């Protein structure tokens, strides 16, 4: 497996509302030699490529990033587009804009040589693509997402680029069984899962037994996992259950990263594992935490 990072890129672009862009670093326009050196000096093998504008300086960005990754012997990483949550919008204009953005991301990923590009299901909540809304679990929204994703995957087949779906409790893809159902409904060999189990912590029962959650993914879609995002979570003392993201390896962190890494090693041995959602100053602590878990379980990074 390849250990990389979604971060360490200076964030100079406008953040996408409702998305942790700042914590994940800046835009592909900000990836330069200093960034690549920082990624390597932190002990990572690669860095995620985040795209805000698919047309601005496109040729120059592709050529620069390909040169830098090749020159520093870095495998090309997953790409992620800042297209918001429009794939399930009731407005067909917004929906088509999001679909076309994903098609542009597929072309960019192909030209970069990326293994996959990230698919964000979105939300009906206008405040952000990862915020909850009562309609997110409705059949009409599900059908919209299936239809949007089918069109994207049909296009992906022409370019040979895999589509890495991410889900979470606040969006239409809210559980392992819904991931499986979604794959069945879309029915595309290009569509797979970007494992990010923290997003699916839906209750105290799940929080205190994340092993079952993780193993459910590996059991239901073992051959459809394209990579993973690495982070952790903790339970906050409160009357109403509340969860917050935390640093891998912290004493309060609860995710079974052993189960996650062992499953990834078995079912996605050549995939990426990207540490994410942390400011630059905390990334080394997460790196230390995930390295410790890997070492204790005889898991080696590529």
XYZ file of C-alpha atoms in Angstrom:
302
model
C 0.000 0.000 0.000
C 1.025 3.575 -0.627
C 0.926 5.966 2.333
C 0.157 9.499 1.237
C -1.405 12.680 2.510
C -4.321 14.926 1.636
C -2.669 18.072 2.895
C 0.702 19.858 3.141
C -0.330 22.001 0.168
C -0.613 25.729 1.005
C -4.300 26.616 0.864
C -4.507 29.749 -1.247
C -7.761 28.986 -3.044
C -11.284 29.841 -1.927
C -12.624 27.023 0.253
C -15.641 25.051 -0.902
C -18.418 25.799 1.570
C -19.277 22.796 3.688
C -16.099 20.926 2.792
C -12.902 20.629 4.844
C -10.776 22.051 2.037
C -8.508 24.040 4.334
C -7.614 20.954 6.355
C -6.929 18.999 3.184
C -4.539 21.533 1.722
C -4.694 23.736 -1.322
C -5.416 23.440 -4.985
C -3.345 21.707 -7.654
C -2.121 25.139 -8.745
C -0.317 25.316 -5.386
C 1.601 22.043 -5.806
C 5.217 22.979 -6.484
C 8.672 21.606 -5.735
C 8.599 22.862 -2.146
C 5.337 21.011 -1.551
C 6.702 17.779 -3.002
C 9.835 18.059 -0.867
C 7.703 18.670 2.229
C 5.566 15.604 1.486
C 8.690 13.459 1.156
C 10.334 14.971 4.242
C 7.228 14.112 6.254
C 7.683 10.488 5.213
C 4.824 10.232 2.734
C 5.030 8.680 -0.710
C 2.431 10.824 -2.466
C -0.018 13.719 -2.091
C -3.630 14.056 -3.180
C -4.313 16.340 -6.157
C -7.268 18.653 -5.460
C -8.765 20.620 -8.369
C -10.961 23.696 -7.990
C -10.977 24.912 -11.600
C -10.630 22.259 -14.313
C -9.916 24.760 -17.074
C -7.599 27.405 -15.579
C -3.940 26.742 -16.510
C -4.898 23.128 -17.136
C -2.104 22.149 -19.495
C 0.542 23.872 -17.361
C -0.753 22.265 -14.163
C -0.782 18.788 -15.678
C 2.709 19.151 -17.118
C 4.145 20.579 -13.881
C 2.607 17.957 -11.618
C 3.581 15.072 -13.877
C 7.151 16.362 -13.995
C 7.376 16.844 -10.218
C 5.914 13.446 -9.372
C 8.170 11.719 -11.886
C 11.275 13.649 -10.880
C 10.803 12.772 -7.203
C 9.688 9.182 -7.848
C 6.220 9.765 -6.407
C 3.353 7.569 -7.634
C 0.488 9.660 -8.989
C -2.245 10.054 -6.418
C -6.004 10.156 -6.351
C -7.561 13.336 -7.710
C -10.499 15.115 -6.097
C -12.632 17.809 -7.655
C -14.234 20.674 -5.750
C -17.569 20.413 -7.552
C -19.753 20.637 -4.447
C -22.837 18.502 -3.913
C -24.674 19.038 -7.169
C -24.924 15.427 -8.350
C -28.240 15.083 -6.496
C -29.577 18.600 -6.981
C -33.233 18.900 -7.975
C -32.091 21.581 -10.422
C -31.031 19.824 -13.659
C -28.700 22.685 -14.586
C -26.756 22.342 -11.329
C -26.784 18.560 -11.657
C -25.388 18.675 -15.193
C -22.704 21.141 -14.117
C -21.544 18.668 -11.461
C -21.620 15.753 -13.922
C -19.610 17.730 -16.461
C -17.118 18.732 -13.762
C -16.630 15.046 -12.969
C -16.121 14.313 -16.658
C -13.423 16.976 -16.721
C -11.853 15.367 -13.648
C -11.802 12.042 -15.478
C -9.899 13.596 -18.377
C -7.477 15.345 -16.014
C -6.947 12.111 -14.086
C -6.229 10.262 -17.306
C -3.731 12.885 -18.452
C -2.025 12.894 -15.044
C -1.955 9.103 -14.835
C -4.008 9.029 -11.632
C -5.433 5.681 -10.478
C -8.864 7.120 -9.656
C -10.852 10.261 -9.062
C -13.059 10.878 -6.042
C -16.863 10.993 -6.207
C -18.740 13.030 -3.622
C -22.446 12.055 -3.419
C -23.546 15.479 -2.177
C -26.462 16.721 -0.112
C -29.731 18.570 -0.566
C -28.539 20.845 2.243
C -27.515 24.060 0.513
C -24.973 24.846 3.239
C -22.607 22.100 2.170
C -22.210 18.717 0.435
C -21.493 16.842 3.676
C -24.272 18.382 5.765
C -27.436 16.390 6.608
C -30.872 16.888 5.106
C -34.071 14.899 5.586
C -34.382 14.315 1.826
C -30.902 12.813 1.454
C -32.310 9.350 2.151
C -35.328 9.652 -0.137
C -35.820 7.451 -3.199
C -35.935 10.402 -5.583
C -32.522 11.603 -4.387
C -31.137 8.064 -4.573
C -32.355 7.726 -8.155
C -30.817 11.071 -9.096
C -27.472 9.976 -7.691
C -27.642 6.621 -9.468
C -28.415 8.296 -12.793
C -25.703 10.938 -12.372
C -23.140 8.315 -11.423
C -24.073 6.034 -14.324
C -23.390 8.858 -16.750
C -20.072 9.589 -15.038
C -19.038 5.926 -15.023
C -19.963 5.479 -18.689
C -17.601 8.334 -19.462
C -14.944 6.922 -17.126
C -14.946 3.671 -19.071
C -13.824 5.521 -22.207
C -10.791 6.907 -20.338
C -10.070 3.866 -18.160
C -10.288 5.859 -14.928
C -11.781 4.382 -11.774
C -14.336 6.334 -9.769
C -13.786 6.270 -5.990
C -17.064 6.769 -4.146
C -17.011 8.205 -0.658
C -20.017 8.096 1.630
C -21.069 9.001 5.141
C -24.001 9.088 7.527
C -25.122 12.561 6.429
C -25.338 11.769 2.701
C -27.371 9.285 0.602
C -24.627 6.622 0.870
C -24.934 6.275 4.637
C -24.026 2.663 5.483
C -22.079 -0.351 4.180
C -25.246 -1.977 2.851
C -26.148 1.221 0.994
C -22.691 1.211 -0.599
C -23.376 -2.326 -1.843
C -26.863 -1.399 -3.071
C -25.501 1.643 -4.856
C -22.841 -0.398 -6.639
C -25.511 -2.889 -7.687
C -27.793 -0.144 -9.022
C -25.094 1.737 -10.939
C -23.585 -1.535 -12.199
C -20.224 -0.254 -13.440
C -16.841 -1.945 -13.230
C -15.255 1.500 -12.868
C -17.070 2.346 -9.626
C -15.493 1.411 -6.305
C -15.175 2.599 -2.731
C -12.828 5.051 -1.149
C -12.751 3.540 2.361
C -13.324 6.204 5.008
C -15.064 4.461 7.916
C -15.010 7.466 10.261
C -17.653 9.049 8.019
C -20.019 6.179 8.858
C -19.954 6.437 12.659
C -23.693 6.772 13.163
C -24.277 5.856 16.821
C -22.591 4.998 20.093
C -22.982 1.299 19.274
C -21.096 1.766 16.013
C -18.581 4.088 17.641
C -17.687 1.601 20.332
C -17.488 -1.267 17.830
C -15.978 0.171 14.664
C -14.434 -3.233 13.913
C -17.791 -4.565 12.742
C -18.399 -1.472 10.607
C -15.038 -1.850 8.877
C -15.404 -5.588 8.369
C -18.876 -5.073 6.897
C -17.329 -3.051 4.068
C -14.703 -5.691 3.362
C -17.362 -8.407 3.472
C -19.905 -6.661 1.242
C -17.643 -5.086 -1.414
C -14.261 -6.848 -1.112
C -13.333 -6.417 -4.766
C -14.570 -2.843 -5.120
C -12.196 -0.941 -2.841
C -9.920 1.513 -4.661
C -8.204 3.196 -1.703
C -8.709 4.711 1.740
C -8.606 7.940 3.699
C -7.014 7.685 7.134
C -8.320 9.619 10.100
C -9.797 8.840 13.506
C -12.584 9.926 15.827
C -13.475 10.311 19.474
C -16.712 10.441 21.449
C -17.401 13.724 23.226
C -18.913 13.736 26.720
C -22.449 15.044 26.231
C -26.080 14.076 26.775
C -26.735 13.823 23.039
C -24.102 11.640 21.307
C -21.475 13.734 19.597
C -18.426 12.642 17.617
C -15.362 14.598 16.537
C -12.462 13.736 14.306
C -9.194 13.063 16.111
C -5.587 12.100 15.484
C -4.706 8.489 14.740
C -2.950 7.044 17.774
C -4.344 9.468 20.363
C -5.509 7.767 23.555
C -9.079 8.970 22.988
C -9.220 7.804 19.364
C -11.502 4.829 18.803
C -11.328 3.679 15.172
C -10.019 0.141 14.712
C -7.204 1.098 12.366
C -5.757 -2.397 12.712
C -8.860 -3.845 11.040
C -8.752 -1.087 8.433
C -5.101 -1.602 7.477
C -5.304 -5.393 7.544
C -8.359 -5.302 5.313
C -6.723 -2.860 2.933
C -3.616 -5.025 2.780
C -5.748 -8.043 1.878
C -8.232 -6.506 -0.539
C -6.453 -3.412 -1.901
C -2.710 -4.078 -1.488
C -1.669 -1.580 -4.179
C -4.047 1.180 -3.153
C -3.450 4.531 -1.507
C -4.012 5.338 2.161
C -4.182 9.120 2.523
C -3.935 10.830 5.919
C -6.450 13.680 5.836
C -8.424 16.430 7.603
C -5.578 17.774 9.704
C -3.732 21.093 9.745
C -0.116 20.755 8.689
C 1.247 20.957 12.239
C -0.749 17.877 13.329
C -0.030 15.684 10.311
C 3.267 14.316 11.759
C 1.389 13.004 14.810
C -1.094 11.131 12.622
C 1.791 9.803 10.528
C 3.479 8.531 13.679
C 0.234 6.934 14.837
C -0.523 5.082 11.623
C 3.108 3.988 11.231
C 3.042 2.522 14.739
C -0.099 0.541 13.958
C 1.372 -0.700 10.685
C 4.650 -1.753 12.308
C 2.933 -3.589 15.166
C 0.950 -5.591 12.614
C 3.786 -6.302 10.156
C 2.283 -4.060 7.496
C 4.818 -2.350 5.267
C 4.316 0.682 3.058
C 5.396 0.618 -0.556
